[in-house]
Amino acid sequence: MPRSADYQRELADKSKRVESLLEGLVSSVEPIIGSDNPYHYRNKVHAAVGVSKGRVIAGTYEPGTHRIIEGGGSELENEAASAVIKDIVAIANKYHMSVYNEKTGQGLLRRILIRTADGTGQMLVVLVLGDYMFPGKKNFIKTLISKHPGITSIVININKRTDSMILGDKSETVYGPGYITDTLLGKKFSISAESFYQINRIQAEKLYSKAIEYASLNRTDRVLDAYCGTGTIGICMSDHCGSVTGVELNAKAVSDAGHNIRKNNASNVKVVKADATEYMNDNASEGKFDVVVLDPPREGTTPEFIKACAKISPSRIVYVSCNPETLARDLKLFDGEGYKAVKACPVDMFSGTEHVEVVSLLQHMIFV
Ligand code: SAH
């Protein structure tokens, strides 16, 4: 499908922004990798549930308020997930289901979270409830599955919290295994209600392929995958290198990474639960890793991480960034440690939003 003029303009704007932020810091910026389908790519869809004029409704909150816009945000969301949300609302209206009231803290149906595995077609539905008592639970599940046979798992999550966290601490799997399995570059990944997972699968494959290309791995390379989440980048690299060590702070992500390693028989990958900067400081001996991949959150990495990374002296560093501002800041610091960004490539992971991802390759000056 040819790209619409609006989407082409969006890509051009994102490219320009990245180029101007990285000006003087990167030798060459490649053309942005756009999406062939800039709509309905979100594989994680969340709707708040409320009541309006006596009817149950679901949608996103109007920014800065708790007023629900019915169906809001759906042009970016997976269409099958949007259809399930609509039907949950229809069932709730038909059976007069109780809806959670934020002011009183009473009531049942609070939020709906749907995750889809676009590589396998599996779908996980998470019903976030304000109460343990769910009258008519069995019939509800039966009706929903009969309408949407694509649903492979249903989880009930109890959330009585007063903050804005989507999920509470208690979950019960009421149908299927409680997670779905997706594929990325031929590897399998489990996704549960809470797991971190890239929300645009097709673009994630392009992003990871670019990171693998930049890493130009050989069979003996020891790779460090810092800020590794559930191990996806490292596992996708594992066939092309000697070993991968992932470092991740979030305990749930570390345990999901362990699960993903076993699922893929990726015996040359291990994941350590640690703060990435502390891990770098503790392992800052020269030659320990040949390639360092880092994919930090929007805040970027730390000056200490960059200093310790230079001490390890990898021949290639692949920086995957979801925020070109902090990337530019960090590239300056890497430059001060002798590492020059030779290439960068923007990847549009989040069409229809202002966000843009950038992969960049850094090499030590003596190799450039
Ligand atoms: N590389 C992964 C995840 C990137 S998101 C992927 O492609 O899916 C960034 C990750 O950094 C998150 O999983 C977050 O939990 C982790 N993180 C945040 N701060 C960290 C820190 N100080 N040390 C290690 N990991 C951290």
Coordinates of N, CA and C in Angstrom, one line a residue, residues 60 120 137 174 176 181 184 212 241 244 251 266 288 306 309 312-313 349 363:
T60 N -10.2 5.6 26.1 CA -9.1 6.1 26.8 C -9.5 7.4 27.5
T120 N 1.8 -15.0 15.8 CA 1.1 -16.3 16.0 C -0.4 -16.1 16.0
K137 N -19.3 -15.2 36.2 CA -17.9 -15.2 35.6 C -17.9 -16.3 34.5
V174 N -8.0 -17.6 34.1 CA -9.3 -18.3 34.1 C -9.5 -19.0 32.8
G176 N -7.0 -20.7 29.4 CA -5.7 -20.8 28.7 C -4.5 -20.7 29.7
T181 N 2.3 -16.3 23.2 CA 3.6 -16.5 22.6 C 3.7 -15.8 21.3
L184 N 9.6 -13.2 17.0 CA 10.4 -12.1 16.5 C 11.6 -12.7 15.9
I212 N 21.4 -5.9 14.7 CA 22.2 -7.0 14.4 C 23.2 -6.7 13.2
C241 N 26.5 -15.1 17.4 CA 27.7 -14.7 18.2 C 28.0 -15.8 19.2
V244 N 25.9 -14.2 25.0 CA 25.3 -12.9 25.3 C 25.0 -12.9 26.8
A251 N 12.9 -7.2 38.2 CA 13.0 -8.7 38.5 C 12.0 -9.5 37.6
A266 N 18.3 -21.1 24.0 CA 19.4 -20.2 23.7 C 20.5 -20.4 24.9
K288 N 36.5 -7.6 28.2 CA 35.5 -8.5 28.7 C 34.4 -8.8 27.7
I306 N 28.9 5.1 30.6 CA 29.7 5.3 29.4 C 31.2 5.2 29.8
C309 N 32.1 1.6 30.2 CA 32.0 0.9 28.9 C 33.3 1.1 28.1
I312 N 35.9 -1.2 29.3 CA 35.8 -2.6 28.8 C 36.4 -2.6 27.4
S313 N 36.3 -1.5 26.7 CA 36.9 -1.4 25.3 C 36.3 -2.3 24.3
M349 N 8.8 3.3 15.1 CA 8.1 2.3 15.9 C 6.8 2.7 16.3
Q363 N 32.1 3.3 17.2 CA 33.4 2.5 17.1 C 34.5 3.4 17.8

